Amino acid sequence: MFEYRDGILYCEDVPVPEIARKYGTPVYVYSRREIERRISKLKSVFGDVPHLIAYSLKANNNPILLKIIKDAGLGADTVSVGEVKLALDLGFEPEKIVFAGVGKRRYELEFAIEKGIKSINVESYEELLLIDEIAKALSRPVAVALRVNPDVAPKTIDKIATAKKTSKFGIDMETARHIFSNFKSGYVQIRGLHVHIGSQIFEYEPYIEAVEKVAPLVNGKLEFFDVGGGFGVDYEGDGREFDFEGFKKYVVPRILELADEVVTEPGRFIIAKSSILVTEVLYRKPHFIIVDAGMNDFSRPAYYGARHRIVNVTLKGRKKEAVGVGGPVCESTDVFGKDFELEIPDRGELLAIMDTGAYGMSMASNYNARPRPAEVLCEGKSYRLIRHREPLEDVLWRGVQE
Ligand SMILES: *Cc1c(COP(=O)(O)O)cnc(C)c1O
């Protein structure tokens, strides 16, 4: 959905420079078509298998984008009361909302229980006891799933693997076994199992491994089995894809032996490739280009050492050279990478950081007193602002008490 026409980068049918001129930089530019294409792809994997695709809000929670996702029939995977509330405000049905997180507070659980969401994914025995206590006090039945840590390590970067034994996520196998055989409650019903093994995964095997690890916990059939998110995307731009064929052939049927419904929680897969971050070149130095987007706007390279391609928004047939690109933040990690093959741009020219839709704007901060960027959505030939640039006054003074 991002392609060059006559040397100019387009988002759908909109020339990117036009958006930058109108709304300034840095600006996140999204393609609606790409989001919809990704959702169709996922739906086609499941066909008529009973399933719920619960989009992981933490990847990107712009309400306008969420509405597109909701209207496509997806559910919501949430990790805080704020995300649960946002999903409900936008009209996601409670029966399509799941709520995970290792540190849910009492009021967050109360809120979720009162709204009757599909599942609270419980991450510790103590959380389960607290849910039971709240359910009794409110005299309300509560549907939960146990998030179990299956102790598998998918081939991904260490910082985003979540299901190794030493990770803080989920309930360990032994405790889970204990809960399944001993936990009795008049209110809390354990309807499902949940595993989430990490992110940016391309093989189906780690999913099978995780399912097999926890399968012995199941006696009788579960209502649903939530196999988490993590489907990888090709940040290298080489067209590499998650092995959905293998997933469909081996993982889905195995899950259906254990549960009536397959739940997945993709975030990145749906939204990552729908967006670029457009930034203006401020200064050139030997080997380095300084742009107006920084790690506060887009932090994946700084946080995770992630590599995102960077391209010229306007190609003029100049010779390409390997250069580094960095932002204005006073921090040595505020560098998007080195050795980008770019036509050396003039000051004021635009560059695009690719595939910034997931964990981009949702992780943006005000570090260095910098306002968070604007967001624009392209729909065919038209485009619109879906979040204005944060006013500087808000950054400086919001919430301040004398
Ligand atoms: C982050 C997260 C996801 C989404 O992961 P992606 O890699 O973006 O698909 C799904 N489930 C849980 C519990 C998560 O924490």
Short mmCIF file of C-alpha atoms and ligand atoms in Angstrom, two decimals:
data_model
loop_
_atom_site.label_atom_id
_atom_site.label_comp_id
_atom_site.label_asym_id
_atom_site.label_seq_id
_atom_site.Cartn_x
_atom_site.Cartn_y
_atom_site.Cartn_z
CA MET A 1 0.00 0.00 0.00
CA PHE A 2 3.13 2.13 0.07
CA GLU A 3 4.68 2.38 -3.38
CA TYR A 4 6.51 4.80 -5.61
CA ARG A 5 4.82 6.51 -8.52
CA ASP A 6 7.19 8.62 -10.62
CA GLY A 7 9.71 8.63 -7.80
CA ILE A 8 7.27 9.80 -5.15
CA LEU A 9 6.12 7.59 -2.28
CA TYR A 10 2.36 7.11 -2.08
CA CYS A 11 0.13 5.80 0.68
CA GLU A 12 -2.69 4.18 -1.27
CA ASP A 13 -3.49 6.94 -3.81
CA VAL A 14 -2.14 9.83 -1.77
CA PRO A 15 1.31 11.34 -2.34
CA VAL A 16 3.08 11.32 1.02
CA PRO A 17 4.63 14.82 0.61
CA GLU A 18 1.13 16.30 0.42
CA ILE A 19 0.30 14.86 3.86
CA ALA A 20 3.54 16.15 5.36
CA ARG A 21 2.91 19.62 3.89
CA LYS A 22 -0.56 19.72 5.36
CA TYR A 23 0.03 18.24 8.80
CA GLY A 24 3.75 18.67 9.41
CA THR A 25 6.26 16.10 10.57
CA PRO A 26 6.86 13.72 12.21
CA VAL A 27 3.57 12.14 11.19
CA TYR A 28 2.34 8.55 11.25
CA VAL A 29 0.59 7.75 7.96
CA TYR A 30 -1.72 4.71 7.84
CA SER A 31 -3.29 2.71 5.03
CA ARG A 32 -6.81 1.50 5.70
CA ARG A 33 -6.57 -1.02 2.86
CA GLU A 34 -3.53 -2.69 4.41
CA ILE A 35 -5.33 -3.16 7.72
CA GLU A 36 -8.34 -4.64 5.96
CA ARG A 37 -6.16 -6.90 3.82
CA ARG A 38 -4.42 -8.30 6.89
CA ILE A 39 -7.71 -8.95 8.64
CA SER A 40 -9.09 -10.80 5.59
CA LYS A 41 -5.95 -12.89 5.48
CA LEU A 42 -6.38 -13.93 9.12
CA LYS A 43 -10.06 -14.67 8.68
CA SER A 44 -9.28 -16.90 5.73
CA VAL A 45 -6.94 -18.96 7.92
CA PHE A 46 -9.82 -19.90 10.21
CA GLY A 47 -12.62 -20.20 7.66
CA ASP A 48 -15.61 -21.77 9.41
CA VAL A 49 -13.67 -23.02 12.44
CA PRO A 50 -15.23 -21.49 15.58
CA HIS A 51 -12.79 -18.74 16.41
CA LEU A 52 -12.21 -15.29 17.80
CA ILE A 53 -9.51 -12.98 16.52
CA ALA A 54 -8.95 -10.58 19.38
CA TYR A 55 -6.81 -7.68 18.17
CA SER A 56 -4.18 -6.74 20.71
CA LEU A 57 -4.86 -3.11 21.58
CA LYS A 58 -1.42 -2.47 22.94
CA ALA A 59 0.04 -2.63 19.43
CA ASN A 60 -1.87 0.50 18.44
CA ASN A 61 -4.93 1.94 20.11
CA ASN A 62 -5.92 4.82 17.88
CA PRO A 63 -9.74 4.79 18.22
CA ILE A 64 -10.34 5.39 14.50
CA LEU A 65 -8.17 2.41 13.58
CA LEU A 66 -9.82 0.36 16.31
CA LYS A 67 -13.20 1.15 14.82
CA ILE A 68 -12.10 -0.27 11.46
CA ILE A 69 -10.93 -3.40 13.26
CA LYS A 70 -14.13 -3.68 15.26
CA ASP A 71 -16.30 -3.17 12.20
CA ALA A 72 -14.45 -6.06 10.56
CA GLY A 73 -15.82 -8.24 13.35
CA LEU A 74 -12.71 -8.69 15.44
CA GLY A 75 -12.56 -8.79 19.22
CA ALA A 76 -10.14 -7.05 21.57
CA ASP A 77 -7.20 -8.31 23.59
CA THR A 78 -6.58 -5.89 26.44
CA VAL A 79 -4.03 -5.49 29.22
CA SER A 80 -5.39 -2.65 31.36
CA VAL A 81 -8.69 -1.22 32.50
CA GLY A 82 -8.04 1.66 30.09
CA GLU A 83 -7.91 -0.69 27.15
CA VAL A 84 -11.00 -2.57 28.33
CA LYS A 85 -12.88 0.71 28.63
CA LEU A 86 -11.69 1.96 25.25
CA ALA A 87 -12.80 -1.28 23.59
CA LEU A 88 -16.24 -1.04 25.24
CA ASP A 89 -16.57 2.67 24.39
CA LEU A 90 -15.92 1.82 20.75
CA GLY A 91 -18.59 -0.84 20.71
CA PHE A 92 -16.55 -4.03 20.91
CA GLU A 93 -18.98 -6.56 22.40
CA PRO A 94 -18.05 -7.70 25.92
CA GLU A 95 -18.20 -11.32 24.67
CA LYS A 96 -15.30 -10.50 22.37
CA ILE A 97 -13.01 -8.90 24.93
CA VAL A 98 -10.24 -10.75 26.77
CA PHE A 99 -8.19 -9.15 29.51
CA ALA A 100 -4.65 -10.31 30.35
CA GLY A 101 -1.83 -8.73 32.38
CA VAL A 102 0.29 -9.78 35.34
CA GLY A 103 -0.58 -6.82 37.53
CA LYS A 104 -4.32 -6.20 37.37
CA ARG A 105 -5.52 -4.09 40.27
CA ARG A 106 -8.72 -4.73 42.20
CA TYR A 107 -10.66 -1.90 40.51
CA GLU A 108 -9.56 -3.15 37.10
CA LEU A 109 -10.87 -6.62 37.86
CA GLU A 110 -14.09 -5.20 39.32
CA PHE A 111 -14.66 -3.20 36.15
CA ALA A 112 -14.08 -6.21 33.90
CA ILE A 113 -16.31 -8.41 36.03
CA GLU A 114 -19.12 -5.86 36.06
CA LYS A 115 -18.97 -5.57 32.28
CA GLY A 116 -19.09 -9.33 31.84
CA ILE A 117 -16.25 -9.65 29.32
CA LYS A 118 -15.46 -12.97 27.65
CA SER A 119 -12.46 -13.79 29.78
CA ILE A 120 -10.10 -12.49 32.38
CA ASN A 121 -6.83 -14.24 31.63
CA VAL A 122 -5.48 -14.95 35.07
CA GLU A 123 -1.72 -14.77 35.52
CA SER A 124 -1.20 -15.95 39.11
CA TYR A 125 -2.86 -18.00 41.82
CA GLU A 126 -3.20 -14.91 43.99
CA GLU A 127 -5.00 -13.08 41.20
CA LEU A 128 -7.42 -16.00 40.93
CA LEU A 129 -8.17 -15.77 44.65
CA LEU A 130 -8.78 -12.02 44.37
CA ILE A 131 -11.14 -12.55 41.43
CA ASP A 132 -13.01 -15.14 43.49
CA GLU A 133 -13.31 -12.71 46.38
CA ILE A 134 -14.64 -9.93 44.12
CA ALA A 135 -17.06 -12.29 42.37
CA LYS A 136 -18.49 -13.41 45.72
CA ALA A 137 -18.85 -9.83 46.92
CA LEU A 138 -20.64 -8.84 43.71
CA SER A 139 -22.52 -12.16 43.46
CA ARG A 140 -21.56 -12.42 39.85
CA PRO A 141 -20.33 -15.35 37.80
CA VAL A 142 -16.94 -14.70 36.22
CA ALA A 143 -15.42 -16.41 33.20
CA VAL A 144 -11.68 -16.78 33.34
CA ALA A 145 -8.88 -18.51 31.50
CA LEU A 146 -5.62 -19.51 33.07
CA ARG A 147 -2.66 -17.99 31.34
CA VAL A 148 -0.10 -20.72 31.65
CA ASN A 149 3.60 -20.31 31.13
CA PRO A 150 4.50 -23.31 28.98
CA ASP A 151 8.26 -22.73 29.27
CA VAL A 152 9.01 -22.59 25.56
CA ALA A 153 11.47 -20.27 23.88
CA PRO A 154 10.56 -19.32 20.32
CA LYS A 155 13.29 -18.08 18.02
CA THR A 156 12.85 -14.37 18.57
CA ILE A 157 14.74 -11.60 20.28
CA ASP A 158 15.06 -12.16 24.00
CA LYS A 159 13.35 -8.93 24.99
CA ILE A 160 10.06 -10.00 23.43
CA ALA A 161 9.99 -13.70 24.37
CA THR A 162 7.41 -14.16 27.11
CA ALA A 163 7.01 -17.86 27.85
CA LYS A 164 10.33 -18.98 29.21
CA LYS A 165 10.31 -20.36 32.72
CA THR A 166 12.07 -17.30 34.07
CA SER A 167 9.63 -14.85 32.48
CA LYS A 168 7.17 -12.99 34.73
CA PHE A 169 4.16 -13.94 32.63
CA GLY A 170 1.58 -16.61 33.27
CA ILE A 171 1.08 -19.34 35.85
CA ASP A 172 3.73 -22.05 36.07
CA MET A 173 2.69 -25.58 35.11
CA GLU A 174 2.77 -26.97 38.61
CA THR A 175 0.53 -24.27 40.04
CA ALA A 176 -1.80 -24.62 37.05
CA ARG A 177 -2.09 -28.35 37.71
CA HIS A 178 -2.87 -27.63 41.33
CA ILE A 179 -5.55 -25.11 40.36
CA PHE A 180 -7.21 -27.45 37.87
CA SER A 181 -7.47 -30.26 40.40
CA ASN A 182 -8.24 -28.31 43.57
CA PHE A 183 -9.73 -24.92 42.86
CA LYS A 184 -13.46 -24.79 43.59
CA SER A 185 -15.58 -21.69 43.41
CA GLY A 186 -19.26 -20.91 43.29
CA TYR A 187 -18.61 -17.96 41.00
CA VAL A 188 -15.39 -18.31 39.06
CA GLN A 189 -15.52 -20.63 36.06
CA ILE A 190 -12.30 -21.66 34.35
CA ARG A 191 -13.46 -21.75 30.75
CA GLY A 192 -10.21 -21.61 28.90
CA LEU A 193 -6.48 -21.80 28.72
CA HIS A 194 -4.24 -19.05 27.45
CA VAL A 195 -0.65 -19.12 26.29
CA HIS A 196 1.26 -16.29 24.65
CA ILE A 197 4.76 -17.27 23.76
CA GLY A 198 6.21 -14.09 22.34
CA SER A 199 6.29 -11.95 19.27
CA GLN A 200 7.66 -11.80 15.75
CA ILE A 201 7.39 -15.59 15.29
CA PHE A 202 7.39 -17.15 11.80
CA GLU A 203 7.15 -20.89 12.45
CA TYR A 204 4.08 -22.76 13.65
CA GLU A 205 6.19 -25.19 15.70
CA PRO A 206 6.54 -23.05 18.86
CA TYR A 207 2.73 -22.82 18.97
CA ILE A 208 2.37 -26.60 18.75
CA GLU A 209 5.03 -26.97 21.38
CA ALA A 210 3.19 -24.61 23.72
CA VAL A 211 -0.15 -26.32 23.12
CA GLU A 212 1.34 -29.77 23.76
CA LYS A 213 3.00 -28.56 26.94
CA VAL A 214 -0.27 -27.41 28.46
CA ALA A 215 -2.56 -30.05 26.90
CA PRO A 216 -2.17 -32.47 29.87
CA LEU A 217 -3.88 -29.84 32.06
CA VAL A 218 -7.11 -30.27 30.15
CA ASN A 219 -9.54 -32.91 31.27
CA GLY A 220 -12.85 -32.61 29.53
CA LYS A 221 -13.22 -29.99 26.85
CA LEU A 222 -12.53 -26.30 27.38
CA GLU A 223 -14.79 -23.62 26.00
CA PHE A 224 -11.87 -21.88 24.33
CA PHE A 225 -8.13 -22.08 23.92
CA ASP A 226 -6.35 -18.77 23.51
CA VAL A 227 -3.08 -19.32 21.71
CA GLY A 228 -1.95 -15.69 22.01
CA GLY A 229 -0.47 -13.43 19.36
CA GLY A 230 2.99 -13.14 17.91
CA PHE A 231 2.59 -13.74 14.16
CA GLY A 232 5.66 -12.16 12.58
CA VAL A 233 5.91 -9.54 9.86
CA ASP A 234 8.73 -8.90 7.37
CA TYR A 235 10.41 -5.80 8.67
CA GLU A 236 13.19 -6.54 6.18
CA GLY A 237 10.68 -6.13 3.34
CA ASP A 238 11.57 -9.50 1.87
CA GLY A 239 8.01 -10.83 1.79
CA ARG A 240 8.66 -13.40 4.50
CA GLU A 241 5.41 -14.59 6.09
CA PHE A 242 4.25 -16.47 9.12
CA ASP A 243 3.54 -20.10 8.24
CA PHE A 244 -0.25 -19.88 8.34
CA GLU A 245 -0.52 -23.09 6.31
CA GLY A 246 1.28 -25.02 9.03
CA PHE A 247 -0.72 -23.24 11.70
CA LYS A 248 -3.98 -24.19 10.01
CA LYS A 249 -2.92 -27.75 9.35
CA TYR A 250 -1.34 -28.65 12.70
CA VAL A 251 -2.10 -26.09 15.40
CA VAL A 252 -5.80 -25.41 14.81
CA PRO A 253 -6.91 -29.08 14.70
CA ARG A 254 -4.90 -29.87 17.83
CA ILE A 255 -6.54 -26.98 19.67
CA LEU A 256 -9.98 -28.15 18.56
CA GLU A 257 -9.32 -31.46 20.32
CA LEU A 258 -8.90 -29.51 23.55
CA ALA A 259 -11.46 -26.74 23.16
CA ASP A 260 -14.53 -25.70 21.21
CA GLU A 261 -13.11 -22.39 20.03
CA VAL A 262 -9.73 -21.08 18.93
CA VAL A 263 -8.81 -17.60 20.17
CA THR A 264 -5.84 -15.66 18.79
CA GLU A 265 -4.55 -12.24 19.80
CA PRO A 266 -2.59 -10.75 16.90
CA GLY A 267 -1.38 -7.18 17.21
CA ARG A 268 1.67 -6.64 15.07
CA PHE A 269 0.45 -8.80 12.19
CA ILE A 270 -2.62 -6.61 11.67
CA ILE A 271 -1.19 -3.16 12.12
CA ALA A 272 2.62 -3.08 11.72
CA LYS A 273 2.78 -2.82 7.93
CA SER A 274 -0.12 -0.39 7.67
CA SER A 275 1.98 2.60 8.62
CA ILE A 276 5.06 4.66 7.94
CA LEU A 277 6.50 7.42 10.08
CA VAL A 278 7.30 10.40 7.88
CA THR A 279 10.08 12.61 9.08
CA GLU A 280 11.93 15.67 7.80
CA VAL A 281 15.67 15.87 7.32
CA LEU A 282 17.07 18.57 9.61
CA TYR A 283 20.82 18.31 9.15
CA ARG A 284 23.39 16.22 7.32
CA LYS A 285 26.81 15.34 8.61
CA PRO A 286 29.36 12.91 7.29
CA HIS A 287 27.84 9.42 7.68
CA PHE A 288 24.77 10.66 9.55
CA ILE A 289 21.43 12.27 8.83
CA ILE A 290 19.53 13.96 11.64
CA VAL A 291 15.75 13.88 11.28
CA ASP A 292 12.89 15.42 13.25
CA ALA A 293 11.51 12.07 14.50
CA GLY A 294 13.12 10.71 17.62
CA MET A 295 13.00 7.72 19.90
CA ASN A 296 10.14 9.35 21.79
CA ASP A 297 8.07 9.18 18.59
CA PHE A 298 9.15 5.69 17.60
CA SER A 299 11.09 3.70 20.14
CA ARG A 300 11.45 0.15 18.78
CA PRO A 301 14.99 0.65 17.48
CA ALA A 302 16.08 2.19 20.79
CA TYR A 303 14.22 -0.28 23.05
CA TYR A 304 14.67 -3.51 21.19
CA GLY A 305 17.45 -2.86 18.74
CA ALA A 306 14.80 -3.39 16.04
CA ARG A 307 15.75 -2.58 12.47
CA HIS A 308 13.19 -0.70 10.38
CA ARG A 309 13.87 0.15 6.77
CA ILE A 310 14.18 3.85 5.97
CA VAL A 311 13.54 5.18 2.47
CA ASN A 312 13.54 8.47 0.60
CA VAL A 313 10.04 9.82 0.14
CA THR A 314 11.19 11.43 -3.11
CA LEU A 315 13.63 9.61 -5.39
CA LYS A 316 15.57 11.81 -7.78
CA GLY A 317 17.96 9.28 -9.26
CA ARG A 318 20.88 10.35 -7.10
CA LYS A 319 23.57 7.85 -6.23
CA LYS A 320 22.71 5.91 -3.07
CA GLU A 321 25.05 5.96 -0.11
CA ALA A 322 25.10 4.13 3.21
CA VAL A 323 24.27 6.53 6.03
CA GLY A 324 23.03 6.41 9.59
CA VAL A 325 19.80 8.10 10.63
CA GLY A 326 19.25 9.55 14.07
CA GLY A 327 16.75 11.75 15.89
CA PRO A 328 17.02 14.95 17.94
CA VAL A 329 16.70 13.35 21.38
CA CYS A 330 19.71 13.74 23.67
CA GLU A 331 20.36 10.06 24.12
CA SER A 332 22.86 7.93 22.25
CA THR A 333 20.22 5.24 21.62
CA ASP A 334 18.15 7.75 19.64
CA VAL A 335 19.41 6.28 16.40
CA PHE A 336 17.23 4.39 13.92
CA GLY A 337 20.22 2.51 12.58
CA LYS A 338 23.29 2.76 10.41
CA ASP A 339 23.97 1.83 6.82
CA PHE A 340 20.68 2.81 5.27
CA GLU A 341 21.09 2.97 1.49
CA LEU A 342 19.68 6.40 0.73
CA GLU A 343 19.91 9.10 -1.86
CA ILE A 344 21.51 11.77 0.31
CA PRO A 345 18.56 14.11 0.84
CA ASP A 346 18.64 17.89 1.02
CA ARG A 347 17.67 19.60 4.25
CA GLY A 348 13.88 19.75 4.43
CA GLU A 349 13.41 16.61 2.36
CA LEU A 350 11.37 13.73 3.75
CA LEU A 351 12.30 10.21 4.78
CA ALA A 352 9.92 7.40 5.69
CA ILE A 353 10.57 4.91 8.47
CA MET A 354 8.75 1.77 7.35
CA ASP A 355 6.34 -0.58 9.12
CA THR A 356 5.77 1.58 12.17
CA GLY A 357 2.09 0.75 12.79
CA ALA A 358 2.65 -1.64 15.70
CA TYR A 359 4.24 -0.46 18.94
CA GLY A 360 4.88 2.90 17.31
CA MET A 361 2.42 5.56 18.40
CA SER A 362 1.22 3.39 21.29
CA MET A 363 4.70 3.55 22.81
CA ALA A 364 5.39 7.20 21.99
CA SER A 365 6.36 9.38 24.92
CA ASN A 366 7.05 13.00 25.79
CA TYR A 367 10.72 12.45 26.55
CA ASN A 368 12.71 15.66 26.05
CA ALA A 369 9.40 17.59 26.32
CA ARG A 370 8.50 16.51 22.80
CA PRO A 371 4.85 16.35 21.71
CA ARG A 372 3.68 13.04 20.28
CA PRO A 373 3.20 13.00 16.48
CA ALA A 374 0.06 13.45 14.44
CA GLU A 375 -1.64 10.44 12.81
CA VAL A 376 -3.23 10.44 9.34
CA LEU A 377 -5.32 7.73 7.70
CA CYS A 378 -5.37 7.20 3.92
CA GLU A 379 -8.45 5.72 2.30
CA GLY A 380 -7.98 5.48 -1.46
CA LYS A 381 -7.60 9.00 -2.80
CA SER A 382 -8.63 10.68 0.42
CA TYR A 383 -6.92 11.10 3.74
CA ARG A 384 -7.79 12.56 7.11
CA LEU A 385 -6.23 13.46 10.39
CA ILE A 386 -7.11 10.80 12.97
CA ARG A 387 -5.12 12.33 15.83
CA HIS A 388 -3.72 15.83 15.90
CA ARG A 389 -0.20 16.52 17.00
CA GLU A 390 -0.09 16.86 20.77
CA PRO A 391 -0.16 20.55 21.73
CA LEU A 392 3.06 21.66 23.36
CA GLU A 393 1.11 23.26 26.21
CA ASP A 394 -0.32 19.83 27.11
CA VAL A 395 3.11 18.30 27.16
CA LEU A 396 4.48 21.00 29.41
CA TRP A 397 1.61 21.68 31.78
CA ARG A 398 -1.01 18.88 31.68
CA GLY A 399 -1.82 17.69 35.16
CA VAL A 400 0.50 20.11 36.91
CA GLN A 401 -0.69 21.31 40.34
CA GLU A 402 0.69 24.35 42.13
C1 LIG B 1 1.52 -8.24 23.17
C2 LIG B 1 0.57 -9.35 23.28
C3 LIG B 1 -0.08 -9.84 22.15
C4 LIG B 1 0.20 -9.33 20.75
O1 LIG B 1 1.44 -9.69 20.30
P1 LIG B 1 1.83 -9.41 18.75
O2 LIG B 1 3.22 -9.85 18.64
O3 LIG B 1 1.67 -7.95 18.52
O4 LIG B 1 0.90 -10.21 17.91
C5 LIG B 1 -1.02 -10.84 22.32
N1 LIG B 1 -1.30 -11.35 23.55
C6 LIG B 1 -0.68 -10.90 24.67
C7 LIG B 1 -1.05 -11.48 25.98
C8 LIG B 1 0.28 -9.91 24.57
O5 LIG B 1 0.89 -9.48 25.67
#
